[in-house]
C-alpha cells in the first residue's frame, strides 16, 4: 500500500484504514505491555523474596550498559529520540528499541533499581508503531500520527488509563500535563517541560500541569503517595492515596 494511496480521497475509506491501523497498533502494543507488566510483577516478587539481589545491582547495570553498547547505539536516545522523530522526522525507529528497553527495565527492577514504567511504555509503543511506516510507506504527516498512536497505546495499556493515554500522545505539553496529574508532581513536571521545550513554554506548562493536578483529584499511579495539602474537599493530611476511598466510604456511611 503506497503512501499516496494509503489515505484515499474517500473520507469513509480513509477513516476505516486508520481505524484498522490503530487497532493493529493497539493489539500489538497492548500485548507487549501485558507481557511487560507480568514480567515486572515477577521481577518485583523475586526481588522481595531474595533481598541479596540488591548487591548485584552494579553488575546488572554493567550488563544493561554493555547490551546497549553492542546493540542499542541507534536507539539509546530513548524518549528523546521518539520526540525528535515526531517533531523532526529523520529515520524509522528500529524495532530493537522495544525488546531492549523491555529487558533493561525488567533487569533494573529485578535488582532494585528505581526506574519507571512510562518511558518503557512510550518506547515500546513508538518502535512497534513505526514499523508500519516502512510497510505502508507513509508520508511524514501520516507517520507522525502513527507514532502518536503507538505512544498513546503504550502509555494507556501500561497504566490502564485510555483517556489519559490519548492526551499523552498528542503533544509534549499533553505529556507533561498528564504526568503532572497521574504522578501528582505539577512543579517537577513544569520544570521538565521547560527543560525539554524551552523557557518560553514555562507559563503554559505551569498552567496545564496545575489544572491537570487539580482535576486528577486524589488519584495517581503511585498509590503509596501521601496527601501533603488537600486539593478539594476534606481528607486527612498524610493519608495514603490508596486509603482515601476507604476514608470517603466510611464518612459517607456516618452521614447516612
Protein backbone atom coordinates (compact mmCIF):
# COMPACT_ATOMS: atom_id res chain seq x y z
CA UNK A 1 0.00 0.00 0.00
CA UNK A 2 1.73 3.21 -1.14
CA UNK A 3 1.75 6.42 0.85
CA UNK A 4 -0.21 8.28 -1.83
CA UNK A 5 -2.86 5.56 -1.76
CA UNK A 6 -2.97 4.90 1.98
CA UNK A 7 -5.25 7.84 2.64
CA UNK A 8 -7.77 7.69 -0.16
CA UNK A 9 -9.93 10.61 -1.20
CA UNK A 10 -12.99 8.85 0.16
CA UNK A 11 -13.11 10.03 3.76
CA UNK A 12 -15.04 6.96 4.92
CA UNK A 13 -12.44 4.65 3.40
CA UNK A 14 -9.64 6.68 4.94
CA UNK A 15 -11.32 6.51 8.34
CA UNK A 16 -11.67 2.75 8.01
CA UNK A 17 -7.99 2.41 7.11
CA UNK A 18 -6.89 4.48 10.08
CA UNK A 19 -9.18 2.62 12.47
CA UNK A 20 -7.80 -0.71 11.25
CA UNK A 21 -4.22 0.50 11.61
CA UNK A 22 -4.90 1.97 15.06
CA UNK A 23 -6.50 -1.31 16.16
CA UNK A 24 -3.49 -3.29 14.94
CA UNK A 25 -1.08 -0.95 16.75
CA UNK A 26 -3.21 -1.19 19.91
CA UNK A 27 -3.30 -5.00 19.85
CA UNK A 28 0.44 -5.36 19.31
CA UNK A 29 1.40 -2.68 21.84
CA UNK A 30 -1.14 -3.91 24.39
CA UNK A 31 0.18 -7.44 24.11
CA UNK A 32 3.74 -6.22 24.62
CA UNK A 33 2.61 -4.13 27.62
CA UNK A 34 0.80 -7.09 29.19
CA UNK A 35 3.92 -9.22 28.91
CA UNK A 36 5.93 -6.33 30.33
CA UNK A 37 3.63 -5.95 33.35
CA UNK A 38 3.69 -9.70 34.06
CA UNK A 39 7.48 -9.58 33.88
CA UNK A 40 7.62 -6.63 36.26
CA UNK A 41 5.43 -8.47 38.77
CA UNK A 42 7.75 -11.46 38.56
CA UNK A 43 10.83 -9.26 38.96
CA UNK A 44 9.36 -7.43 41.96
CA UNK A 45 8.24 -10.63 43.69
CA UNK A 46 11.61 -12.25 43.10
CA UNK A 47 13.49 -9.24 44.47
CA UNK A 48 11.31 -9.05 47.58
CA UNK A 49 11.87 -12.75 48.27
CA UNK A 50 15.63 -12.55 47.63
CA UNK A 51 16.98 -9.38 49.23
CA UNK A 52 20.56 -10.27 48.35
CA UNK A 53 19.85 -9.41 44.70
CA UNK A 54 20.32 -5.71 45.52
CA UNK A 55 24.05 -6.34 45.93
CA UNK A 56 24.24 -7.36 42.28
CA UNK A 57 22.77 -4.06 41.05
CA UNK A 58 26.14 -2.71 39.82
CA UNK A 59 26.66 -5.91 37.82
CA UNK A 60 23.15 -5.63 36.37
CA UNK A 61 23.81 -2.00 35.42
CA UNK A 62 27.02 -3.00 33.67
CA UNK A 63 25.23 -5.75 31.74
CA UNK A 64 22.46 -3.38 30.60
CA UNK A 65 25.01 -0.78 29.53
CA UNK A 66 27.04 -3.43 27.69
CA UNK A 67 23.92 -4.66 25.84
CA UNK A 68 23.11 -1.12 24.71
CA UNK A 69 26.71 -0.54 23.70
CA UNK A 70 26.64 -3.60 21.45
CA UNK A 71 23.11 -3.48 20.07
CA UNK A 72 21.41 -0.25 21.11
CA UNK A 73 23.51 2.65 19.84
CA UNK A 74 20.81 3.54 17.30
CA UNK A 75 18.06 3.66 19.94
CA UNK A 76 19.88 4.82 23.07
CA UNK A 77 18.19 8.22 22.74
CA UNK A 78 15.07 6.65 24.25
CA UNK A 79 12.19 9.07 24.79
CA UNK A 80 14.17 11.96 23.34
CA UNK A 81 14.59 10.00 20.12
CA UNK A 82 10.85 9.37 19.96
CA UNK A 83 10.05 13.06 20.48
CA UNK A 84 12.61 14.09 17.88
CA UNK A 85 11.10 11.73 15.31
CA UNK A 86 7.63 13.16 15.95
CA UNK A 87 8.65 16.78 15.56
CA UNK A 88 11.51 16.37 13.07
CA UNK A 89 11.18 13.04 11.22
CA UNK A 90 14.55 11.63 10.21
CA UNK A 91 14.60 7.85 10.15
CA UNK A 92 12.37 4.96 11.23
CA UNK A 93 12.85 3.92 14.84
CA UNK A 94 14.35 0.46 14.89
CA UNK A 95 12.22 -2.32 16.28
CA UNK A 96 15.05 -3.39 18.58
CA UNK A 97 14.17 -0.44 20.83
CA UNK A 98 11.18 -2.41 22.18
CA UNK A 99 12.98 -5.58 23.37
CA UNK A 100 15.99 -3.61 24.60
CA UNK A 101 14.01 -1.25 26.82
CA UNK A 102 11.77 -4.16 27.89
CA UNK A 103 14.69 -6.32 29.02
CA UNK A 104 16.68 -3.49 30.59
CA UNK A 105 13.69 -2.28 32.63
CA UNK A 106 12.88 -5.76 33.92
CA UNK A 107 16.53 -6.34 34.84
CA UNK A 108 16.62 -2.99 36.63
CA UNK A 109 13.52 -3.84 38.67
CA UNK A 110 14.82 -7.31 39.45
CA UNK A 111 17.98 -5.95 41.04
CA UNK A 112 16.38 -2.99 42.81
CA UNK A 113 16.99 -0.01 40.54
CA UNK A 114 14.46 2.81 40.74
CA UNK A 115 13.09 3.12 37.21
CA UNK A 116 9.63 3.99 35.97
CA UNK A 117 7.30 2.32 33.51
CA UNK A 118 6.26 5.33 31.45
CA UNK A 119 9.49 5.55 29.46
CA UNK A 120 9.35 1.86 28.61
CA UNK A 121 5.72 2.17 27.53
CA UNK A 122 6.44 5.12 25.25
CA UNK A 123 9.45 3.49 23.62
CA UNK A 124 7.79 0.12 23.06
CA UNK A 125 4.66 1.68 21.59
CA UNK A 126 6.55 4.06 19.31
CA UNK A 127 9.00 1.48 18.00
CA UNK A 128 6.25 -1.05 17.28
CA UNK A 129 4.03 1.52 15.57
CA UNK A 130 6.84 3.00 13.46
CA UNK A 131 7.39 -0.30 11.67
CA UNK A 132 4.18 0.38 9.74
CA UNK A 133 5.84 3.46 8.26
CA UNK A 134 8.08 1.27 6.14
CA UNK A 135 5.38 -1.31 5.48
CA UNK A 136 2.86 1.21 4.15
CA UNK A 137 5.42 3.83 3.01
CA UNK A 138 3.68 6.53 4.99
CA UNK A 139 4.19 10.24 4.49
CA UNK A 140 5.84 12.23 7.31
CA UNK A 141 2.45 13.55 8.47
CA UNK A 142 0.91 10.07 8.50
CA UNK A 143 3.97 8.72 10.27
CA UNK A 144 3.59 11.36 12.97
CA UNK A 145 0.04 10.17 13.64
CA UNK A 146 1.19 6.55 13.77
CA UNK A 147 3.90 7.39 16.30
CA UNK A 148 1.44 9.27 18.50
CA UNK A 149 -0.94 6.32 18.29
CA UNK A 150 1.84 4.00 19.43
CA UNK A 151 2.79 6.28 22.31
CA UNK A 152 -0.84 6.55 23.41
CA UNK A 153 -1.31 2.79 23.20
CA UNK A 154 1.81 2.13 25.24
CA UNK A 155 1.01 4.63 27.98
CA UNK A 156 -2.65 3.70 28.32
CA UNK A 157 -2.05 -0.07 28.33
CA UNK A 158 0.71 0.08 30.97
CA UNK A 159 -1.20 2.39 33.33
CA UNK A 160 -4.76 1.35 32.43
CA UNK A 161 -5.69 4.95 31.51
CA UNK A 162 -7.02 5.08 27.93
CA UNK A 163 -8.21 8.71 28.01
CA UNK A 164 -5.01 9.96 29.62
CA UNK A 165 -3.03 7.89 27.13
CA UNK A 166 -4.81 9.57 24.23
CA UNK A 167 -3.89 13.01 25.57
CA UNK A 168 -0.38 11.81 26.39
CA UNK A 169 0.31 11.03 22.76
CA UNK A 170 -0.95 14.31 21.33
CA UNK A 171 1.93 16.63 22.18
CA UNK A 172 4.78 17.38 24.54
CA UNK A 173 2.57 19.72 26.56
CA UNK A 174 0.00 16.95 26.89
CA UNK A 175 2.80 14.67 28.04
CA UNK A 176 3.85 16.86 30.96
CA UNK A 177 0.26 17.70 31.92
CA UNK A 178 -0.79 14.06 32.03
CA UNK A 179 2.28 13.15 34.06
CA UNK A 180 1.58 16.01 36.48
CA UNK A 181 -1.92 14.67 37.09
CA UNK A 182 -1.02 10.99 37.09
CA UNK A 183 2.02 11.31 39.34
CA UNK A 184 0.84 14.34 41.39
CA UNK A 185 4.01 16.25 40.52
CA UNK A 186 2.97 19.62 38.99
CA UNK A 187 6.15 21.50 39.91
CA UNK A 188 8.53 18.78 38.72
CA UNK A 189 6.50 18.33 35.52
CA UNK A 190 6.61 22.08 34.83
CA UNK A 191 10.38 22.11 35.21
CA UNK A 192 10.63 19.07 32.96
CA UNK A 193 8.60 20.88 30.29
CA UNK A 194 10.93 23.89 30.48
CA UNK A 195 13.98 21.66 30.17
CA UNK A 196 12.51 19.75 27.22
CA UNK A 197 10.79 22.52 25.28
CA UNK A 198 12.42 25.77 26.41
CA UNK A 199 11.72 28.52 28.92
CA UNK A 200 9.09 30.14 26.68
CA UNK A 201 6.75 27.25 27.48
CA UNK A 202 7.02 27.82 31.23
CA UNK A 203 3.77 29.73 31.83
CA UNK A 204 1.69 27.43 29.63
CA UNK A 205 3.27 24.31 31.10
CA UNK A 206 2.69 25.55 34.66
CA UNK A 207 -0.98 26.26 33.91
CA UNK A 208 -1.51 22.90 32.19
CA UNK A 209 0.24 20.98 34.98
CA UNK A 210 -1.62 22.82 37.75
CA UNK A 211 -5.02 22.21 36.15
CA UNK A 212 -4.21 18.55 35.49
CA UNK A 213 -3.04 18.12 39.08
CA UNK A 214 -6.21 19.66 40.49
CA UNK A 215 -8.58 17.76 38.20
CA UNK A 216 -6.91 14.41 38.86
CA UNK A 217 -8.20 14.56 42.41
CA UNK A 218 -6.90 12.04 44.94
CA UNK A 219 -5.76 9.51 42.39
CA UNK A 220 -2.37 8.66 40.95
CA UNK A 221 -0.13 5.96 39.61
CA UNK A 222 1.82 5.85 42.88
CA UNK A 223 -0.73 4.65 45.40
CA UNK A 224 1.65 4.99 48.33
CA UNK A 225 1.88 8.76 47.90
CA UNK A 226 0.56 10.74 50.86
CA UNK A 227 -1.52 13.91 50.85
CA UNK A 228 0.54 16.93 51.89
CA UNK A 229 -2.18 19.51 51.25
CA UNK A 230 -5.82 18.87 50.29
CA UNK A 231 -6.78 19.69 46.70
CA UNK A 232 -10.51 19.96 47.35
CA UNK A 233 -12.86 18.56 49.92
CA UNK A 234 -11.59 17.25 53.23
CA UNK A 235 -9.15 14.40 53.62
CA UNK A 236 -6.66 13.94 56.47
CA UNK A 237 -3.13 15.09 55.84
CA UNK A 238 -0.53 12.35 55.37
CA UNK A 239 -3.14 9.81 54.29
CA UNK A 240 -2.12 7.40 51.52
CA UNK A 241 -3.87 7.71 48.17
CA UNK A 242 -4.74 4.03 48.40
CA UNK A 243 -6.58 4.65 51.72
CA UNK A 244 -8.68 7.62 50.56
CA UNK A 245 -11.55 5.59 49.01
CA UNK A 246 -12.00 3.71 52.31
CA UNK A 247 -11.93 7.00 54.25
CA UNK A 248 -14.54 8.59 51.98
CA UNK A 249 -16.73 5.49 52.11
CA UNK A 250 -16.59 5.47 55.93
CA UNK A 251 -17.54 9.16 56.06
CA UNK A 252 -20.47 8.54 53.73
CA UNK A 253 -21.77 5.73 55.97
CA UNK A 254 -21.53 8.01 59.03
CA UNK A 255 -23.54 10.72 57.29
CA UNK A 256 -26.21 8.22 56.28
